[in-house]
Amino acid sequence: MGRRANAAGRTMPVGHAPGPGRYPGSPRGRGTNRVARTYNVVTYGCQMNVHDSERISGLLEQAGYERAPAGDDTPDIVVFNTCAVRENADNRLYGNLGRLRPVKDKHPGMQIAVGGCLAQKDRGDIVRKAPWVDVVFGTHNIGALPVLLERARHNAAAEVEILESLDVFPSTLPTRRESTYAGWVSISVGCNNTCTFCIVPALRGKEKDRRPGDILSEVRALVDEGVLEVTLLGQNVNSYGVEFGDRYAFGKLLRACGDIDGLERVRFTSPHPKDFTDDVIAAMAETPNVCHSLHMPLQSGSDDVLRAMRRSYRSERYLGIIEKVRAAMPDAAITTDIIVGFPGETEADFQRTLDVVREARFSSAFTFQYSKRPGTPAATMDDQLPKQVVQERYERLVACVEEITWAENKRLVGETVEVLVAVGEGRKDERTGRMSGRARDGRLVHFATETADGESLAGQIRPGDIVNTTITYAAPHHLNADGAPVAHRRTRAGDAAEAGRSPRTPGVLLGLPTIGAPPVVAAPAAGCATH
C-alpha cells in the first residue's frame, strides 16, 4: 500500500485502486433531472460517538446530501462511526462491511466510509481487510469527510486520512440533531488519564477544553430551537478547565446553565472520582435545572484492582463522594460502570466490588466483562483470567445489581414523577398502548395514555412534551405508570416533533465543497490527482 501527501502535507496510506467503472456515478446522478445523493450513518459506542454522528450528518447535509429514507438498503453513502473500547466492536464493523460488499457490487457509485475510534486505531488496515471501503477518517478530522468522499470518487481509490491531533474543535462543525427535545453539548474532548484498560486517550488525544462562552452559546442556540434538556459531554467532565487553569470551571458552568431561560434539564457525563469536588455537588444541589442524576464510574471496588487499573482513587474515597451527594440531594439517582475480570482480579477483589455495589445502592449500572485491547498496558499484564471465571463473576454481579436497582425502584411506587416524553425508549409501547420517557433522575418510565374516562391522549402527547404521572409498578430497569396522567404540558419541543423539525446548529465550514447533485467525473487515466 502506497503513501502520498495531502494538501496539508500530511501523509496517508492509499488503498487498493478499484477495478474499472467502480465509480461510474449513481443512477440517481444520471441524466438531466439529478437529485441529491443519499446517506446513512451507523453508530457504535458511547454518547460521544452519537454526538459525532450528528456532526457527520450535519456536514453531509450542508454539503448537499440527503438522509436516506427509512428502509432504504442502498443509500449512496454509508458511514460507519465506530467504537474501539471493546473487542466486539471490531467484529461488528467487519461483519457489517462484509455483508455490505455484495450490495455495493450491485450498486455502482455507492461509497462506504469508516470513521471514529476504530478507524483511528486500525488506520490503513481497514482498507487492507476490506478493500471495498472508500474512505477512512479518524476522530480528529471529522470535518474532512465530504472532501475525502469526493476525492475517492475522483481518484477511484480509497482515501485514508488520520490526523494525530485535533485541527478544529468538532463543535464548530454543522450538526443535524436527532432529537427535538434533548441535545448533546461537548465541553471537552480527549483525556489526560492513563487507565491501563482504556484505549480512548490514545485515540482521542489529550484533553482540549472549549471556552465557557462558546459552550453557553451552543446551549442557548439549542434552547432557541425548542430543546428542553442538554447533556454536557466530555471524557472527564469534571477536569474541565484544566487547559485554562480553573479547577472550579465545571461547577461554574453548571451554575451558568441555570441562568438560561427555557432550559429545563441539565445533565452531564462522565465525571471521574479523582477530580470530583464539593463545589460540583453544591452546584448540582443549588441549580434548579441541573438534574439530580449522577453517572460516577466505579470500575472496581477493590483497591488493589483500582491500583492496577491506574485509577487514582480508592473505594473509601468513592463511597465518600456518594455519601456527600446523597446528603446534599437525597433523591439523587447514581449510576456507574463496573468491569469484571480485570487481569489479576481475585475472588476477594470481586467480593469487594459486590460490597461497594451494596453500599452505594446504584439506581443502574453498566456492567462489562474485561476486554483485552491491543495497545493498552492491561493487555500485556500477567494473570489474564479464564473466560469461564469472568463469565461466572459477571453473572453474579448482574444479579446483585438487579436486586438493588429493583429495590431502589420499588421505593418510587406511589410517587408522582415528571417525565420528558421520548422517542424509541419503549420498544413495547405500540403493543401496550403506553408512551415512554425519562424522569428528572434519569429513570425510564413507561406511562399510560388514557384518562380516567377512557379517552386516549396518544394523539395529544408528543415527544418533547412534559407529563406528570404516578408510578404504579417497578422493575429492575424501568418504572410503569398505569394510571391516567396527572398533568400534561405541551412544549415547543413537542411542536417541533409534531412538525417533523430537527434542530440544526450551524458551524464553520472552511474549504468543504458543495456537492448537491454531483456531475459524473471520469477517473484519471493513471496515477493520483495532485492536491
PDB file of N, CA and C in Angstrom, residues 353-447:
ATOM      1  N   THR A 353     -15.907  -5.662  45.250  1.00  0.00           N
ATOM      2  CA  THR A 353     -16.759  -4.934  44.302  1.00  0.00           C
ATOM      3  C   THR A 353     -18.222  -5.103  44.673  1.00  0.00           C
ATOM      4  N   LEU A 354     -18.629  -6.338  44.994  1.00  0.00           N
ATOM      5  CA  LEU A 354     -20.016  -6.570  45.407  1.00  0.00           C
ATOM      6  C   LEU A 354     -20.349  -5.784  46.669  1.00  0.00           C
ATOM      7  N   ASP A 355     -19.395  -5.703  47.598  1.00  0.00           N
ATOM      8  CA  ASP A 355     -19.624  -4.941  48.830  1.00  0.00           C
ATOM      9  C   ASP A 355     -19.894  -3.463  48.525  1.00  0.00           C
ATOM     10  N   VAL A 356     -19.091  -2.889  47.637  1.00  0.00           N
ATOM     11  CA  VAL A 356     -19.266  -1.474  47.290  1.00  0.00           C
ATOM     12  C   VAL A 356     -20.592  -1.258  46.571  1.00  0.00           C
ATOM     13  N   VAL A 357     -20.969  -2.175  45.688  1.00  0.00           N
ATOM     14  CA  VAL A 357     -22.260  -2.071  44.995  1.00  0.00           C
ATOM     15  C   VAL A 357     -23.400  -2.057  46.004  1.00  0.00           C
ATOM     16  N   ARG A 358     -23.326  -2.937  46.995  1.00  0.00           N
ATOM     17  CA  ARG A 358     -24.397  -2.991  48.011  1.00  0.00           C
ATOM     18  C   ARG A 358     -24.433  -1.718  48.849  1.00  0.00           C
ATOM     19  N   GLU A 359     -23.259  -1.155  49.118  1.00  0.00           N
ATOM     20  CA  GLU A 359     -23.224   0.048  49.940  1.00  0.00           C
ATOM     21  C   GLU A 359     -23.642   1.289  49.155  1.00  0.00           C
ATOM     22  N   ALA A 360     -23.282   1.353  47.878  1.00  0.00           N
ATOM     23  CA  ALA A 360     -23.570   2.537  47.068  1.00  0.00           C
ATOM     24  C   ALA A 360     -25.031   2.612  46.647  1.00  0.00           C
ATOM     25  N   ARG A 361     -25.707   1.457  46.529  1.00  0.00           N
ATOM     26  CA  ARG A 361     -27.136   1.427  46.175  1.00  0.00           C
ATOM     27  C   ARG A 361     -27.398   2.156  44.851  1.00  0.00           C
ATOM     28  N   PHE A 362     -26.746   1.689  43.788  1.00  0.00           N
ATOM     29  CA  PHE A 362     -26.890   2.317  42.478  1.00  0.00           C
ATOM     30  C   PHE A 362     -28.305   2.141  41.943  1.00  0.00           C
ATOM     31  N   SER A 363     -28.771   3.132  41.185  1.00  0.00           N
ATOM     32  CA  SER A 363     -30.065   3.009  40.517  1.00  0.00           C
ATOM     33  C   SER A 363     -29.927   2.262  39.197  1.00  0.00           C
ATOM     34  N   SER A 364     -28.699   2.172  38.691  1.00  0.00           N
ATOM     35  CA  SER A 364     -28.429   1.405  37.475  1.00  0.00           C
ATOM     36  C   SER A 364     -26.926   1.249  37.354  1.00  0.00           C
ATOM     37  N   ALA A 365     -26.486   0.221  36.647  1.00  0.00           N
ATOM     38  CA  ALA A 365     -25.052   0.021  36.443  1.00  0.00           C
ATOM     39  C   ALA A 365     -24.815  -0.595  35.075  1.00  0.00           C
ATOM     40  N   PHE A 366     -23.829  -0.065  34.377  1.00  0.00           N
ATOM     41  CA  PHE A 366     -23.373  -0.657  33.121  1.00  0.00           C
ATOM     42  C   PHE A 366     -22.228  -1.601  33.460  1.00  0.00           C
ATOM     43  N   THR A 367     -22.467  -2.878  33.275  1.00  0.00           N
ATOM     44  CA  THR A 367     -21.509  -3.897  33.692  1.00  0.00           C
ATOM     45  C   THR A 367     -20.829  -4.508  32.475  1.00  0.00           C
ATOM     46  N   PHE A 368     -19.535  -4.722  32.565  1.00  0.00           N
ATOM     47  CA  PHE A 368     -18.742  -5.187  31.433  1.00  0.00           C
ATOM     48  C   PHE A 368     -17.801  -6.304  31.864  1.00  0.00           C
ATOM     49  N   GLN A 369     -17.613  -7.260  30.987  1.00  0.00           N
ATOM     50  CA  GLN A 369     -16.527  -8.213  31.151  1.00  0.00           C
ATOM     51  C   GLN A 369     -15.276  -7.593  30.550  1.00  0.00           C
ATOM     52  N   TYR A 370     -14.164  -7.696  31.268  1.00  0.00           N
ATOM     53  CA  TYR A 370     -12.914  -7.104  30.783  1.00  0.00           C
ATOM     54  C   TYR A 370     -12.614  -7.583  29.367  1.00  0.00           C
ATOM     55  N   SER A 371     -12.265  -6.636  28.513  1.00  0.00           N
ATOM     56  CA  SER A 371     -11.952  -6.933  27.122  1.00  0.00           C
ATOM     57  C   SER A 371     -10.521  -6.479  26.844  1.00  0.00           C
ATOM     58  N   LYS A 372      -9.667  -7.412  26.456  1.00  0.00           N
ATOM     59  CA  LYS A 372      -8.272  -7.086  26.173  1.00  0.00           C
ATOM     60  C   LYS A 372      -8.184  -6.246  24.901  1.00  0.00           C
ATOM     61  N   ARG A 373      -7.613  -5.051  25.007  1.00  0.00           N
ATOM     62  CA  ARG A 373      -7.477  -4.172  23.854  1.00  0.00           C
ATOM     63  C   ARG A 373      -6.010  -3.981  23.547  1.00  0.00           C
ATOM     64  N   PRO A 374      -5.551  -4.436  22.369  1.00  0.00           N
ATOM     65  CA  PRO A 374      -4.148  -4.226  21.983  1.00  0.00           C
ATOM     66  C   PRO A 374      -3.789  -2.746  22.063  1.00  0.00           C
ATOM     67  N   GLY A 375      -2.607  -2.484  22.596  1.00  0.00           N
ATOM     68  CA  GLY A 375      -2.171  -1.103  22.740  1.00  0.00           C
ATOM     69  C   GLY A 375      -2.374  -0.533  24.128  1.00  0.00           C
ATOM     70  N   THR A 376      -3.081  -1.287  25.006  1.00  0.00           N
ATOM     71  CA  THR A 376      -3.257  -0.837  26.379  1.00  0.00           C
ATOM     72  C   THR A 376      -2.318  -1.622  27.288  1.00  0.00           C
ATOM     73  N   PRO A 377      -1.846  -1.018  28.394  1.00  0.00           N
ATOM     74  CA  PRO A 377      -0.956  -1.743  29.320  1.00  0.00           C
ATOM     75  C   PRO A 377      -1.587  -3.020  29.858  1.00  0.00           C
ATOM     76  N   ALA A 378      -2.905  -3.015  30.100  1.00  0.00           N
ATOM     77  CA  ALA A 378      -3.548  -4.191  30.680  1.00  0.00           C
ATOM     78  C   ALA A 378      -3.482  -5.402  29.753  1.00  0.00           C
ATOM     79  N   ALA A 379      -3.366  -5.168  28.455  1.00  0.00           N
ATOM     80  CA  ALA A 379      -3.355  -6.283  27.504  1.00  0.00           C
ATOM     81  C   ALA A 379      -2.125  -7.165  27.666  1.00  0.00           C
ATOM     82  N   THR A 380      -1.064  -6.612  28.229  1.00  0.00           N
ATOM     83  CA  THR A 380       0.177  -7.383  28.396  1.00  0.00           C
ATOM     84  C   THR A 380       0.412  -7.803  29.839  1.00  0.00           C
ATOM     85  N   MET A 381      -0.557  -7.562  30.718  1.00  0.00           N
ATOM     86  CA  MET A 381      -0.394  -7.940  32.120  1.00  0.00           C
ATOM     87  C   MET A 381      -0.480  -9.454  32.289  1.00  0.00           C
ATOM     88  N   ASP A 382       0.192  -9.945  33.317  1.00  0.00           N
ATOM     89  CA  ASP A 382       0.076 -11.358  33.678  1.00  0.00           C
ATOM     90  C   ASP A 382      -1.297 -11.622  34.298  1.00  0.00           C
ATOM     91  N   ASP A 383      -1.596 -12.900  34.478  1.00  0.00           N
ATOM     92  CA  ASP A 383      -2.821 -13.319  35.170  1.00  0.00           C
ATOM     93  C   ASP A 383      -4.088 -12.877  34.454  1.00  0.00           C
ATOM     94  N   GLN A 384      -4.107 -13.003  33.123  1.00  0.00           N
ATOM     95  CA  GLN A 384      -5.359 -12.807  32.388  1.00  0.00           C
ATOM     96  C   GLN A 384      -6.297 -13.939  32.798  1.00  0.00           C
ATOM     97  N   LEU A 385      -7.522 -13.607  33.135  1.00  0.00           N
ATOM     98  CA  LEU A 385      -8.425 -14.597  33.721  1.00  0.00           C
ATOM     99  C   LEU A 385      -9.120 -15.437  32.660  1.00  0.00           C
ATOM    100  N   PRO A 386      -9.378 -16.704  32.969  1.00  0.00           N
ATOM    101  CA  PRO A 386     -10.116 -17.562  32.030  1.00  0.00           C
ATOM    102  C   PRO A 386     -11.526 -17.032  31.796  1.00  0.00           C
ATOM    103  N   LYS A 387     -12.018 -17.216  30.586  1.00  0.00           N
ATOM    104  CA  LYS A 387     -13.333 -16.714  30.203  1.00  0.00           C
ATOM    105  C   LYS A 387     -14.422 -17.226  31.142  1.00  0.00           C
ATOM    106  N   GLN A 388     -14.357 -18.496  31.538  1.00  0.00           N
ATOM    107  CA  GLN A 388     -15.428 -19.052  32.369  1.00  0.00           C
ATOM    108  C   GLN A 388     -15.460 -18.412  33.756  1.00  0.00           C
ATOM    109  N   VAL A 389     -14.309 -18.024  34.281  1.00  0.00           N
ATOM    110  CA  VAL A 389     -14.263 -17.346  35.589  1.00  0.00           C
ATOM    111  C   VAL A 389     -14.892 -15.961  35.475  1.00  0.00           C
ATOM    112  N   VAL A 390     -14.517 -15.249  34.414  1.00  0.00           N
ATOM    113  CA  VAL A 390     -15.065 -13.912  34.201  1.00  0.00           C
ATOM    114  C   VAL A 390     -16.578 -13.975  34.015  1.00  0.00           C
ATOM    115  N   GLN A 391     -17.040 -14.934  33.233  1.00  0.00           N
ATOM    116  CA  GLN A 391     -18.469 -15.060  32.964  1.00  0.00           C
ATOM    117  C   GLN A 391     -19.255 -15.334  34.246  1.00  0.00           C
ATOM    118  N   GLU A 392     -18.729 -16.226  35.076  1.00  0.00           N
ATOM    119  CA  GLU A 392     -19.436 -16.580  36.316  1.00  0.00           C
ATOM    120  C   GLU A 392     -19.508 -15.386  37.264  1.00  0.00           C
ATOM    121  N   ARG A 393     -18.426 -14.627  37.368  1.00  0.00           N
ATOM    122  CA  ARG A 393     -18.443 -13.430  38.216  1.00  0.00           C
ATOM    123  C   ARG A 393     -19.381 -12.376  37.643  1.00  0.00           C
ATOM    124  N   TYR A 394     -19.371 -12.244  36.351  1.00  0.00           N
ATOM    125  CA  TYR A 394     -20.244 -11.271  35.698  1.00  0.00           C
ATOM    126  C   TYR A 394     -21.711 -11.573  36.009  1.00  0.00           C
ATOM    127  N   GLU A 395     -22.086 -12.823  35.934  1.00  0.00           N
ATOM    128  CA  GLU A 395     -23.480 -13.201  36.209  1.00  0.00           C
ATOM    129  C   GLU A 395     -23.848 -12.903  37.653  1.00  0.00           C
ATOM    130  N   ARG A 396     -22.915 -13.135  38.589  1.00  0.00           N
ATOM    131  CA  ARG A 396     -23.191 -12.803  39.994  1.00  0.00           C
ATOM    132  C   ARG A 396     -23.309 -11.292  40.193  1.00  0.00           C
ATOM    133  N   LEU A 397     -22.480 -10.533  39.494  1.00  0.00           N
ATOM    134  CA  LEU A 397     -22.558  -9.077  39.601  1.00  0.00           C
ATOM    135  C   LEU A 397     -23.898  -8.561  39.079  1.00  0.00           C
ATOM    136  N   VAL A 398     -24.312  -9.044  37.916  1.00  0.00           N
ATOM    137  CA  VAL A 398     -25.584  -8.601  37.332  1.00  0.00           C
ATOM    138  C   VAL A 398     -26.738  -8.914  38.280  1.00  0.00           C
ATOM    139  N   ALA A 399     -26.725 -10.106  38.875  1.00  0.00           N
ATOM    140  CA  ALA A 399     -27.791 -10.482  39.810  1.00  0.00           C
ATOM    141  C   ALA A 399     -27.803  -9.549  41.021  1.00  0.00           C
ATOM    142  N   CYS A 400     -26.626  -9.202  41.530  1.00  0.00           N
ATOM    143  CA  CYS A 400     -26.529  -8.300  42.681  1.00  0.00           C
ATOM    144  C   CYS A 400     -27.040  -6.906  42.318  1.00  0.00           C
ATOM    145  N   VAL A 401     -26.603  -6.398  41.162  1.00  0.00           N
ATOM    146  CA  VAL A 401     -27.028  -5.065  40.729  1.00  0.00           C
ATOM    147  C   VAL A 401     -28.535  -5.017  40.549  1.00  0.00           C
ATOM    148  N   GLU A 402     -29.103  -6.029  39.899  1.00  0.00           N
ATOM    149  CA  GLU A 402     -30.540  -6.008  39.634  1.00  0.00           C
ATOM    150  C   GLU A 402     -31.355  -6.110  40.923  1.00  0.00           C
ATOM    151  N   GLU A 403     -30.865  -6.852  41.884  1.00  0.00           N
ATOM    152  CA  GLU A 403     -31.562  -6.923  43.176  1.00  0.00           C
ATOM    153  C   GLU A 403     -31.645  -5.531  43.803  1.00  0.00           C
ATOM    154  N   ILE A 404     -30.540  -4.781  43.723  1.00  0.00           N
ATOM    155  CA  ILE A 404     -30.502  -3.446  44.327  1.00  0.00           C
ATOM    156  C   ILE A 404     -31.316  -2.457  43.519  1.00  0.00           C
ATOM    157  N   THR A 405     -31.160  -2.464  42.194  1.00  0.00           N
ATOM    158  CA  THR A 405     -31.892  -1.483  41.384  1.00  0.00           C
ATOM    159  C   THR A 405     -33.398  -1.713  41.473  1.00  0.00           C
ATOM    160  N   TRP A 406     -33.802  -2.960  41.581  1.00  0.00           N
ATOM    161  CA  TRP A 406     -35.223  -3.256  41.723  1.00  0.00           C
ATOM    162  C   TRP A 406     -35.750  -2.707  43.058  1.00  0.00           C
ATOM    163  N   ALA A 407     -34.986  -2.934  44.117  1.00  0.00           N
ATOM    164  CA  ALA A 407     -35.391  -2.425  45.428  1.00  0.00           C
ATOM    165  C   ALA A 407     -35.441  -0.893  45.426  1.00  0.00           C
ATOM    166  N   GLU A 408     -34.454  -0.255  44.793  1.00  0.00           N
ATOM    167  CA  GLU A 408     -34.452   1.208  44.729  1.00  0.00           C
ATOM    168  C   GLU A 408     -35.632   1.724  43.919  1.00  0.00           C
ATOM    169  N   ASN A 409     -35.960   1.051  42.824  1.00  0.00           N
ATOM    170  CA  ASN A 409     -37.097   1.481  42.007  1.00  0.00           C
ATOM    171  C   ASN A 409     -38.425   1.301  42.738  1.00  0.00           C
ATOM    172  N   LYS A 410     -38.536   0.231  43.528  1.00  0.00           N
ATOM    173  CA  LYS A 410     -39.788  -0.005  44.268  1.00  0.00           C
ATOM    174  C   LYS A 410     -40.086   1.127  45.240  1.00  0.00           C
ATOM    175  N   ARG A 411     -39.080   1.820  45.696  1.00  0.00           N
ATOM    176  CA  ARG A 411     -39.292   2.936  46.619  1.00  0.00           C
ATOM    177  C   ARG A 411     -40.065   4.076  45.971  1.00  0.00           C
ATOM    178  N   LEU A 412     -40.121   4.098  44.632  1.00  0.00           N
ATOM    179  CA  LEU A 412     -40.799   5.178  43.926  1.00  0.00           C
ATOM    180  C   LEU A 412     -42.256   4.863  43.614  1.00  0.00           C
ATOM    181  N   VAL A 413     -42.694   3.636  43.892  1.00  0.00           N
ATOM    182  CA  VAL A 413     -44.098   3.301  43.652  1.00  0.00           C
ATOM    183  C   VAL A 413     -44.974   4.204  44.519  1.00  0.00           C
ATOM    184  N   GLY A 414     -45.962   4.842  43.880  1.00  0.00           N
ATOM    185  CA  GLY A 414     -46.828   5.798  44.566  1.00  0.00           C
ATOM    186  C   GLY A 414     -46.377   7.233  44.427  1.00  0.00           C
ATOM    187  N   GLU A 415     -45.139   7.444  43.969  1.00  0.00           N
ATOM    188  CA  GLU A 415     -44.624   8.801  43.786  1.00  0.00           C
ATOM    189  C   GLU A 415     -45.047   9.331  42.407  1.00  0.00           C
ATOM    190  N   THR A 416     -45.284  10.646  42.336  1.00  0.00           N
ATOM    191  CA  THR A 416     -45.576  11.295  41.060  1.00  0.00           C
ATOM    192  C   THR A 416     -44.283  11.893  40.513  1.00  0.00           C
ATOM    193  N   VAL A 417     -43.971  11.565  39.266  1.00  0.00           N
ATOM    194  CA  VAL A 417     -42.713  11.998  38.665  1.00  0.00           C
ATOM    195  C   VAL A 417     -42.996  12.806  37.402  1.00  0.00           C
ATOM    196  N   GLU A 418     -42.048  13.664  37.071  1.00  0.00           N
ATOM    197  CA  GLU A 418     -42.124  14.457  35.836  1.00  0.00           C
ATOM    198  C   GLU A 418     -41.362  13.715  34.744  1.00  0.00           C
ATOM    199  N   VAL A 419     -42.023  13.473  33.618  1.00  0.00           N
ATOM    200  CA  VAL A 419     -41.436  12.688  32.533  1.00  0.00           C
ATOM    201  C   VAL A 419     -41.319  13.542  31.279  1.00  0.00           C
ATOM    202  N   LEU A 420     -40.127  13.576  30.697  1.00  0.00           N
ATOM    203  CA  LEU A 420     -39.926  14.186  29.389  1.00  0.00           C
ATOM    204  C   LEU A 420     -40.161  13.098  28.347  1.00  0.00           C
ATOM    205  N   VAL A 421     -41.209  13.242  27.553  1.00  0.00           N
ATOM    206  CA  VAL A 421     -41.633  12.192  26.619  1.00  0.00           C
ATOM    207  C   VAL A 421     -40.583  12.023  25.525  1.00  0.00           C
ATOM    208  N   ALA A 422     -40.232  10.776  25.254  1.00  0.00           N
ATOM    209  CA  ALA A 422     -39.128  10.471  24.352  1.00  0.00           C
ATOM    210  C   ALA A 422     -39.591   9.619  23.178  1.00  0.00           C
ATOM    211  N   VAL A 423     -38.674   9.439  22.231  1.00  0.00           N
ATOM    212  CA  VAL A 423     -38.895   8.569  21.081  1.00  0.00           C
ATOM    213  C   VAL A 423     -37.983   7.361  21.211  1.00  0.00           C
ATOM    214  N   GLY A 424     -38.528   6.173  21.000  1.00  0.00           N
ATOM    215  CA  GLY A 424     -37.694   4.979  20.920  1.00  0.00           C
ATOM    216  C   GLY A 424     -37.270   4.383  22.242  1.00  0.00           C
ATOM    217  N   GLU A 425     -37.734   4.923  23.367  1.00  0.00           N
ATOM    218  CA  GLU A 425     -37.334   4.386  24.670  1.00  0.00           C
ATOM    219  C   GLU A 425     -38.145   3.147  25.042  1.00  0.00           C
ATOM    220  N   GLY A 426     -39.374   3.062  24.556  1.00  0.00           N
ATOM    221  CA  GLY A 426     -40.230   1.922  24.902  1.00  0.00           C
ATOM    222  C   GLY A 426     -40.484   1.029  23.701  1.00  0.00           C
ATOM    223  N   ARG A 427     -39.793  -0.100  23.645  1.00  0.00           N
ATOM    224  CA  ARG A 427     -39.925  -0.977  22.478  1.00  0.00           C
ATOM    225  C   ARG A 427     -41.294  -1.642  22.394  1.00  0.00           C
ATOM    226  N   LYS A 428     -41.988  -1.738  23.524  1.00  0.00           N
ATOM    227  CA  LYS A 428     -43.301  -2.396  23.535  1.00  0.00           C
ATOM    228  C   LYS A 428     -44.450  -1.392  23.588  1.00  0.00           C
ATOM    229  N   ASP A 429     -44.155  -0.104  23.418  1.00  0.00           N
ATOM    230  CA  ASP A 429     -45.182   0.918  23.609  1.00  0.00           C
ATOM    231  C   ASP A 429     -46.387   0.717  22.692  1.00  0.00           C
ATOM    232  N   GLU A 430     -46.138   0.388  21.432  1.00  0.00           N
ATOM    233  CA  GLU A 430     -47.257   0.249  20.494  1.00  0.00           C
ATOM    234  C   GLU A 430     -48.182  -0.882  20.919  1.00  0.00           C
ATOM    235  N   ARG A 431     -47.589  -1.977  21.383  1.00  0.00           N
ATOM    236  CA  ARG A 431     -48.397  -3.138  21.788  1.00  0.00           C
ATOM    237  C   ARG A 431     -49.124  -2.888  23.108  1.00  0.00           C
ATOM    238  N   THR A 432     -48.487  -2.149  24.016  1.00  0.00           N
ATOM    239  CA  THR A 432     -49.077  -1.953  25.347  1.00  0.00           C
ATOM    240  C   THR A 432     -49.936  -0.690  25.441  1.00  0.00           C
ATOM    241  N   GLY A 433     -49.904   0.148  24.413  1.00  0.00           N
ATOM    242  CA  GLY A 433     -50.672   1.384  24.469  1.00  0.00           C
ATOM    243  C   GLY A 433     -50.067   2.435  25.373  1.00  0.00           C
ATOM    244  N   ARG A 434     -48.779   2.291  25.690  1.00  0.00           N
ATOM    245  CA  ARG A 434     -48.102   3.266  26.537  1.00  0.00           C
ATOM    246  C   ARG A 434     -47.217   4.191  25.701  1.00  0.00           C
ATOM    247  N   MET A 435     -46.706   5.234  26.344  1.00  0.00           N
ATOM    248  CA  MET A 435     -45.614   6.040  25.828  1.00  0.00           C
ATOM    249  C   MET A 435     -44.509   6.010  26.876  1.00  0.00           C
ATOM    250  N   SER A 436     -43.334   6.513  26.521  1.00  0.00           N
ATOM    251  CA  SER A 436     -42.187   6.392  27.427  1.00  0.00           C
ATOM    252  C   SER A 436     -41.378   7.676  27.448  1.00  0.00           C
ATOM    253  N   GLY A 437     -40.600   7.815  28.503  1.00  0.00           N
ATOM    254  CA  GLY A 437     -39.704   8.953  28.625  1.00  0.00           C
ATOM    255  C   GLY A 437     -38.843   8.804  29.861  1.00  0.00           C
ATOM    256  N   ARG A 438     -38.100   9.845  30.164  1.00  0.00           N
ATOM    257  CA  ARG A 438     -37.178   9.830  31.302  1.00  0.00           C
ATOM    258  C   ARG A 438     -37.642  10.789  32.385  1.00  0.00           C
ATOM    259  N   ALA A 439     -37.628  10.303  33.628  1.00  0.00           N
ATOM    260  CA  ALA A 439     -37.866  11.170  34.774  1.00  0.00           C
ATOM    261  C   ALA A 439     -36.669  12.091  34.967  1.00  0.00           C
ATOM    262  N   ARG A 440     -36.800  13.076  35.817  1.00  0.00           N
ATOM    263  CA  ARG A 440     -35.692  14.014  36.023  1.00  0.00           C
ATOM    264  C   ARG A 440     -34.444  13.310  36.530  1.00  0.00           C
ATOM    265  N   ASP A 441     -34.622  12.209  37.276  1.00  0.00           N
ATOM    266  CA  ASP A 441     -33.451  11.494  37.791  1.00  0.00           C
ATOM    267  C   ASP A 441     -32.876  10.509  36.782  1.00  0.00           C
ATOM    268  N   GLY A 442     -33.411  10.501  35.565  1.00  0.00           N
ATOM    269  CA  GLY A 442     -32.873   9.658  34.507  1.00  0.00           C
ATOM    270  C   GLY A 442     -33.519   8.300  34.377  1.00  0.00           C
ATOM    271  N   ARG A 443     -34.397   7.928  35.288  1.00  0.00           N
ATOM    272  CA  ARG A 443     -35.044   6.624  35.206  1.00  0.00           C
ATOM    273  C   ARG A 443     -36.016   6.575  34.023  1.00  0.00           C
ATOM    274  N   LEU A 444     -36.101   5.400  33.403  1.00  0.00           N
ATOM    275  CA  LEU A 444     -37.011   5.169  32.290  1.00  0.00           C
ATOM    276  C   LEU A 444     -38.405   4.898  32.829  1.00  0.00           C
ATOM    277  N   VAL A 445     -39.398   5.620  32.306  1.00  0.00           N
ATOM    278  CA  VAL A 445     -40.784   5.485  32.756  1.00  0.00           C
ATOM    279  C   VAL A 445     -41.679   5.192  31.554  1.00  0.00           C
ATOM    280  N   HIS A 446     -42.458   4.106  31.635  1.00  0.00           N
ATOM    281  CA  HIS A 446     -43.491   3.807  30.649  1.00  0.00           C
ATOM    282  C   HIS A 446     -44.828   4.225  31.259  1.00  0.00           C
ATOM    283  N   PHE A 447     -45.580   5.090  30.571  1.00  0.00           N
ATOM    284  CA  PHE A 447     -46.808   5.614  31.181  1.00  0.00           C
ATOM    285  C   PHE A 447     -48.019   5.405  30.270  1.00  0.00           C
TER     286      PHE A 447
END
